[in-house]
Coordinates of C-alpha atoms in Angstrom, one line a residue:
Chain A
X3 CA 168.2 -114.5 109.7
X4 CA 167.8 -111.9 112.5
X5 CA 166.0 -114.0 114.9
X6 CA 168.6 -115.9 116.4
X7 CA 171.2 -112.5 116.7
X8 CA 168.1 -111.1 118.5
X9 CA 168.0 -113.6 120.9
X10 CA 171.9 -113.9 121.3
X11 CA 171.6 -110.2 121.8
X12 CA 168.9 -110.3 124.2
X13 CA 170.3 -113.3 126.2
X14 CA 173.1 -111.9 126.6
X15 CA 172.1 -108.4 127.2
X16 CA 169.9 -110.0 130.3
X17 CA 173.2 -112.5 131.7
X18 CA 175.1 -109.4 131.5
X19 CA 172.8 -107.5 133.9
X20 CA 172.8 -109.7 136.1
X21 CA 176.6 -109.9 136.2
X22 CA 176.6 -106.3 136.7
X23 CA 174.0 -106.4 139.3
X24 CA 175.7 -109.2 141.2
X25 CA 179.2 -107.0 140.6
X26 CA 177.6 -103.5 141.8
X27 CA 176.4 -105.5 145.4
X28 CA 179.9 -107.0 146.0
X29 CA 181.5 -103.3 145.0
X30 CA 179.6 -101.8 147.5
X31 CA 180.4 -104.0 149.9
X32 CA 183.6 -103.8 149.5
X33 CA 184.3 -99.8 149.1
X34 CA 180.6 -99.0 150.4
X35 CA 180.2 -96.5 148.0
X36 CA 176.8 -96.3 147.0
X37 CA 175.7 -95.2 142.9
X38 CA 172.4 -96.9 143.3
X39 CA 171.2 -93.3 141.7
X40 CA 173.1 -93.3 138.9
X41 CA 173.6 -97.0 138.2
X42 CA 170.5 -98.6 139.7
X43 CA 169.8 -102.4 138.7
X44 CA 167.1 -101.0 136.2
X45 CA 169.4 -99.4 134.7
X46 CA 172.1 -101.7 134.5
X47 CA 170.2 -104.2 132.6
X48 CA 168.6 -101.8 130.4
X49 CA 172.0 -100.5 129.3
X50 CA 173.1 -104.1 129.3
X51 CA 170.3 -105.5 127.1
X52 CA 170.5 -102.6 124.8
X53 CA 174.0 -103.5 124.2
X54 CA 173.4 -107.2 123.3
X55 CA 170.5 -105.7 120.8
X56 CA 173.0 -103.2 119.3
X57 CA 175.3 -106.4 119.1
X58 CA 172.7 -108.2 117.4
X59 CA 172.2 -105.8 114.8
X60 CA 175.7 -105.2 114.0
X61 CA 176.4 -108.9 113.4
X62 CA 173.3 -109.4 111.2
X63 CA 174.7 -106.5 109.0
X64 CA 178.4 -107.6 109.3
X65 CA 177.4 -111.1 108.2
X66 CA 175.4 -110.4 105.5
X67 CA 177.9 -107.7 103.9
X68 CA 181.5 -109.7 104.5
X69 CA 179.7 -113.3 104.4
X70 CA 182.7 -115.5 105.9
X71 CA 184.6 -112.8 107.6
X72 CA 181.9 -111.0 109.0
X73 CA 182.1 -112.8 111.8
X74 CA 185.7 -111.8 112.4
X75 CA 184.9 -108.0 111.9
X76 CA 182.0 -108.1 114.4
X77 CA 183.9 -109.7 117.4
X78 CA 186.4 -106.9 116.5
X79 CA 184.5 -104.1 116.4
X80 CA 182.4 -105.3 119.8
X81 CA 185.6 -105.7 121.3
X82 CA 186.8 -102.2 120.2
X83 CA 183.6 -100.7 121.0
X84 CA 183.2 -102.4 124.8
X85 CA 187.1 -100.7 124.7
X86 CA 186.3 -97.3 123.6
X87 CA 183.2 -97.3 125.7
X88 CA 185.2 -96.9 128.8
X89 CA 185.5 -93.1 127.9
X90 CA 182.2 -92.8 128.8
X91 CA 182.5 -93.4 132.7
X92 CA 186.0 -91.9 133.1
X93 CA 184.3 -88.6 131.9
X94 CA 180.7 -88.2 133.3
X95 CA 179.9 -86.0 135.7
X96 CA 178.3 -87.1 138.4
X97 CA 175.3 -85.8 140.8
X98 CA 177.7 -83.8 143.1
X99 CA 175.8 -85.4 146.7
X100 CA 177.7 -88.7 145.4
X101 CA 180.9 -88.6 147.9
X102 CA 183.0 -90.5 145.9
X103 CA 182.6 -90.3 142.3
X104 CA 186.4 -91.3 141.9
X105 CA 185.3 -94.7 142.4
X106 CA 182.8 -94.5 140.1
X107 CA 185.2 -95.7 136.9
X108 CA 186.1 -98.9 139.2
X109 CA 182.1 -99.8 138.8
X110 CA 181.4 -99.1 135.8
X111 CA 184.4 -100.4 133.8
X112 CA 184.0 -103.9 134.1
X113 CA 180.5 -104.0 133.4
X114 CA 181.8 -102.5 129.8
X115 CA 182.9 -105.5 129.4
X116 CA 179.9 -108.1 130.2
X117 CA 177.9 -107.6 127.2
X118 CA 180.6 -108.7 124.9
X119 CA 181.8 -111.8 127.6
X120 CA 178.3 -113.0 127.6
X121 CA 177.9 -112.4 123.7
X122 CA 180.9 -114.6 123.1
X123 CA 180.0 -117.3 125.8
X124 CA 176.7 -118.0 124.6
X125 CA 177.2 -117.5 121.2
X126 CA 177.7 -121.2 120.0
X127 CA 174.8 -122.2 121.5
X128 CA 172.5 -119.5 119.6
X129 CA 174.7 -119.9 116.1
X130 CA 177.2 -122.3 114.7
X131 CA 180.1 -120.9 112.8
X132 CA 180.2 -121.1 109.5
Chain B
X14 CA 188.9 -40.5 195.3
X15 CA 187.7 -43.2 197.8
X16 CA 184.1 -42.0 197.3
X17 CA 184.4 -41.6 193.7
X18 CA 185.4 -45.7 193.5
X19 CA 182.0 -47.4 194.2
X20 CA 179.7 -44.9 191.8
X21 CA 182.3 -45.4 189.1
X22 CA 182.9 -49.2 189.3
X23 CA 179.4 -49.2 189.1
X24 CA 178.5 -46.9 186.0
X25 CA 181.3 -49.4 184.6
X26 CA 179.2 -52.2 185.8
X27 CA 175.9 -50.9 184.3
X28 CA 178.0 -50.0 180.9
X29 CA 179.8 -52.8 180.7
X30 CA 176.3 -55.2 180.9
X31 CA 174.6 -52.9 178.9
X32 CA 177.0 -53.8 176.1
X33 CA 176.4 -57.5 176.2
X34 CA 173.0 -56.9 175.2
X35 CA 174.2 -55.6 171.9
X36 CA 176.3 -58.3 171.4
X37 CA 175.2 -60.6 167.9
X38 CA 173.6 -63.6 168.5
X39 CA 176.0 -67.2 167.9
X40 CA 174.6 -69.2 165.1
X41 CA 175.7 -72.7 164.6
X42 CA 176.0 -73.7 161.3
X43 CA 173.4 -76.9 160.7
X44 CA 173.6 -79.5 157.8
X45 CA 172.3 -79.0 154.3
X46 CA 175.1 -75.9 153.9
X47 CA 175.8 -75.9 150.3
X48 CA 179.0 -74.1 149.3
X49 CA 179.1 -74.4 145.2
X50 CA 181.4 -72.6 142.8
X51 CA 180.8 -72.7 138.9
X52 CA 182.6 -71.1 135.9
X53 CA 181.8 -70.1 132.0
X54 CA 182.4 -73.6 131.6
X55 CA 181.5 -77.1 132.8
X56 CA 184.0 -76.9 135.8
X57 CA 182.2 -76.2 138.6
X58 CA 181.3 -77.8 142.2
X59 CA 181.0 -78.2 146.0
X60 CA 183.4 -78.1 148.7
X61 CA 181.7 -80.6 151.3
X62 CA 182.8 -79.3 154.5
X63 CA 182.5 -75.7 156.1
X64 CA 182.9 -74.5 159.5
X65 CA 183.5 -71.6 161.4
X66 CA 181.4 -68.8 163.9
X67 CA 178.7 -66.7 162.7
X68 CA 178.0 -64.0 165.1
X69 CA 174.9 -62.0 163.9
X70 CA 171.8 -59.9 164.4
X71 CA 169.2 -58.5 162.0
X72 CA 168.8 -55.7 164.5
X73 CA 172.6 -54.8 164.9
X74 CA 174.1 -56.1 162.2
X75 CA 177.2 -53.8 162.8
X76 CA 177.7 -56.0 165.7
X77 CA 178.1 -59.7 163.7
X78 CA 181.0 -61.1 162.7
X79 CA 181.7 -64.0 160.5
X80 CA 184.8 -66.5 160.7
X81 CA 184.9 -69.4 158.8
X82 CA 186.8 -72.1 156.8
X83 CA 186.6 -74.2 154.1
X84 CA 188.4 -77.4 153.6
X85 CA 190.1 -77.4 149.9
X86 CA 190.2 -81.1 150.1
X87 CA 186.5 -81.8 150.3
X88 CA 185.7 -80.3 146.7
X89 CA 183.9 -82.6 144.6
X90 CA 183.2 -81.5 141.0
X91 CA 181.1 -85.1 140.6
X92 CA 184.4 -86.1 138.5
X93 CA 186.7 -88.0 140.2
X94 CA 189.8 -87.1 137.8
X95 CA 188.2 -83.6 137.6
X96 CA 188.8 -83.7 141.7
X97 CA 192.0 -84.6 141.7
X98 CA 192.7 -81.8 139.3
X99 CA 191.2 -79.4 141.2
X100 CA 193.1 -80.2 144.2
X101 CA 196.7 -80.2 142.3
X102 CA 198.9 -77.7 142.5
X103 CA 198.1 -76.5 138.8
X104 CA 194.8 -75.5 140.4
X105 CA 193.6 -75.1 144.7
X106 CA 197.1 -76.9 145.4
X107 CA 195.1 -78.4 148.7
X108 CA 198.4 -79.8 149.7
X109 CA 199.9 -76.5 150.4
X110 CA 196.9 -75.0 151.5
X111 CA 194.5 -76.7 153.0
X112 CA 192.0 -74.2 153.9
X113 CA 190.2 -71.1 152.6
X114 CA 189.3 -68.5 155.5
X115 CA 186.7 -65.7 155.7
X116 CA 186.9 -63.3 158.4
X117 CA 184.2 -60.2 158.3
X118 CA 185.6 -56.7 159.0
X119 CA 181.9 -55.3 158.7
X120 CA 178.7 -56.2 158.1
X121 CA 176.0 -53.4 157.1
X122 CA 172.2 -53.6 156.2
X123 CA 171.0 -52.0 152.7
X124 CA 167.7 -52.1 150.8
X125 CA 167.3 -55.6 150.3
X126 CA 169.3 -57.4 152.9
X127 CA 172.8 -57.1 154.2
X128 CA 176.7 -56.4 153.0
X129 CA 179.4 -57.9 154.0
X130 CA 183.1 -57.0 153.9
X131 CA 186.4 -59.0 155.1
X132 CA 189.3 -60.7 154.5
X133 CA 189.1 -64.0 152.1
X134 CA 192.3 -65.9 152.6
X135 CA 192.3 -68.3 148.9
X136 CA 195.0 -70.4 147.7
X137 CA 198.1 -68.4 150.0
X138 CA 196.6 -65.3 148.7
X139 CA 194.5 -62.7 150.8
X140 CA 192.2 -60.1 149.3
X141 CA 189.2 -57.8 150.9
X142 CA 186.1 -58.5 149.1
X143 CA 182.6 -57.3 149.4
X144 CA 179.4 -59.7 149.0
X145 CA 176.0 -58.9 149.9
X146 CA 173.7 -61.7 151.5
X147 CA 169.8 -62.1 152.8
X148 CA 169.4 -63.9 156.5
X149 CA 165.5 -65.8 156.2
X150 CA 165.1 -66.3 159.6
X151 CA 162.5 -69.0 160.9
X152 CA 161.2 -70.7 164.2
X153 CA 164.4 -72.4 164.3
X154 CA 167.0 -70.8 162.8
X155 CA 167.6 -69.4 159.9
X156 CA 169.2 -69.3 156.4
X157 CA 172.1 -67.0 155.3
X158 CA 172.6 -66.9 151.5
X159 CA 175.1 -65.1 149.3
X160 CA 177.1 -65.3 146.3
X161 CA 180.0 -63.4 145.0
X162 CA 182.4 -63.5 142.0
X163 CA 186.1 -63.6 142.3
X164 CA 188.8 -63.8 139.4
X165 CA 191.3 -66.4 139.7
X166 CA 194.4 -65.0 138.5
X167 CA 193.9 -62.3 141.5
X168 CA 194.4 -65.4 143.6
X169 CA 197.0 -67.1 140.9
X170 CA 194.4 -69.9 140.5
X171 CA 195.4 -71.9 137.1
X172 CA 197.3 -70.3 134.5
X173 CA 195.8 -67.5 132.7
X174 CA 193.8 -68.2 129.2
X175 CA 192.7 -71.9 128.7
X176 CA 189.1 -72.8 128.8
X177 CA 188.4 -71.5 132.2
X178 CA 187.3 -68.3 132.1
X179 CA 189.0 -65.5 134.8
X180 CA 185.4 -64.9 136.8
X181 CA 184.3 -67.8 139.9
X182 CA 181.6 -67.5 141.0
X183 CA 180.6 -68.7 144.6
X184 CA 176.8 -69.2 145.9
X185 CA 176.5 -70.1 149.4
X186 CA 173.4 -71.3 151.2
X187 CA 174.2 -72.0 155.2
X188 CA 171.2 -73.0 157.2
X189 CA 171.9 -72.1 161.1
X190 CA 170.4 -72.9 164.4
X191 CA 170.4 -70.7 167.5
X192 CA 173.3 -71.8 169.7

């Protein structure tokens, strides 16, 4: 029941760290502004993969409890969540030997985002809908 | 008075060198300054660039003097909305003025290090203030270090109430090598 979420949620935790890591290298090349210290590639996947696990969990429960249209809810509420999650950036404060933290958002934003893309990508080849 | 012209350009001589001996030594100001301010709550941060003259001596302090500048515009709070705030006209309005200027009018020694006095020029607003500071001098150089508390409204900084408290407080490290 939970195995193939977990490994939807892992999968896709992992292809959306690399993403990120892949975005972070062409962000610094382009604005060469570095965050390596507060969004290092360890970090990026972790957060990433922690994601797709917290993805995984929320569809198991969200299937179980609305059966047909749990499916509907999840992608919902991961969409709303990746949304919401953008607060998070906008508002840190970061180490103050960062030059630029206004560019900081601009990193970080997108990569909001990959979780839920690589969740919804590879989901058909993990589970079929119902 | 012909006679009296060679003895007395002289004595003016002699006086005249003696003095630069009591002249304070010229520090230049080296990197790894930190200039930080912090309030009662989470605003708080670093203005990135800092120049100016620092004339001082441990032995004749009386002597020093101290002139420099801060550039509004570098602040960094680690926020980047938080920055721009700062820099708006609600707040340092770094537009209008650019720079915040320090210029001693005295510098004294007391029990545990040294007092300074002068003229801080803050958001088009200038104000005598009185900090005291410690000089750790090493093979080098040296370190001055300081901090003081100002209140914003005496500088109309922000409006008055909101979450910011009235007191700033200012800690300033500057490392310095002989020059």
């Amino acid at each position: 029941m939970f195995k193939k979420p977990l490994a939807l949620g892992i999968v896709s935790g992992l292809l959306a760290g690399i993403a990120g890591i892949v975005y972070s290298r062409v962000y610094y090349t382009i604005n060469e502004s570095d965050f390596s210290k507060v969004a290092s590639a360890v970090r990026i996947v972790s957060a990433s993969v922690f994601g797709g696990v917290l993805a995984a969990i929320g569809y198991t429960l969200l299937d179980k409890w609305l059966k047909t249209r749990g499916e509907i809810a999840f992608n919902l509420c991961f969409t709303l969540i990746s949304f919401a999650s953008l607060l998070a950036p906008i508002a840190v404060s970061l180490p103050r030997t960062i030059e630029t933290p206004e560019l900081f958002p601009g990193l970080v934003i997108p990569m909001h985002f990959f979780p839920a893309l690589a969740w919804f990508t590879l989901k058909p080849i993990f589970i079929r809908s119902k | 008075m012909n006679k009296l012209f060679y003895p007395v350009a002289a004595v003016l001589i002699l006086a005249g060198s003696a003095f630069t001996f009591l002249t304070a030594q010229s520090w230049q100001i080296a990197d790894g300054y930190s200039i930080t301010f912090s309030t009662n709550s989470d605003a708080a941060g670093i203005f990135k660039t800092f120049t100016g003259s620092l004339l001082f001596d441990e032995q004749n302090p009386g002597a020093g003097k101290f002139d420099v500048k801060v550039d509004v515009a570098s602040v960094n709070t680690g926020n980047g909305l938080q920055n721009k705030h700062v820099k708006s006209d609600e707040w340092l309005d770094a537009a209008r003025f650019p720079t915040i200027h320090f210029v001693s009018r005295s510098i004294s020694k007391t029990g545990s290090g040294y007092q300074v006095a002068g003229d801080l020029d803050l958001h088009g607003v200038k104000k005598t203030i009185a900090f005291p500071f410690t000089f750790q001098k090493t093979a080098q150089g040296g370190t001055f270090a300081g901090s003081f508390t100002i209140n914003r409204s005496d500088y109309n900084i922000g409006k008055p109430g909101g979450d910011i408290g009235e007191p700033i407080k200012l800690d300033i490290s500057v490392p310095v090598t002989k020059s």
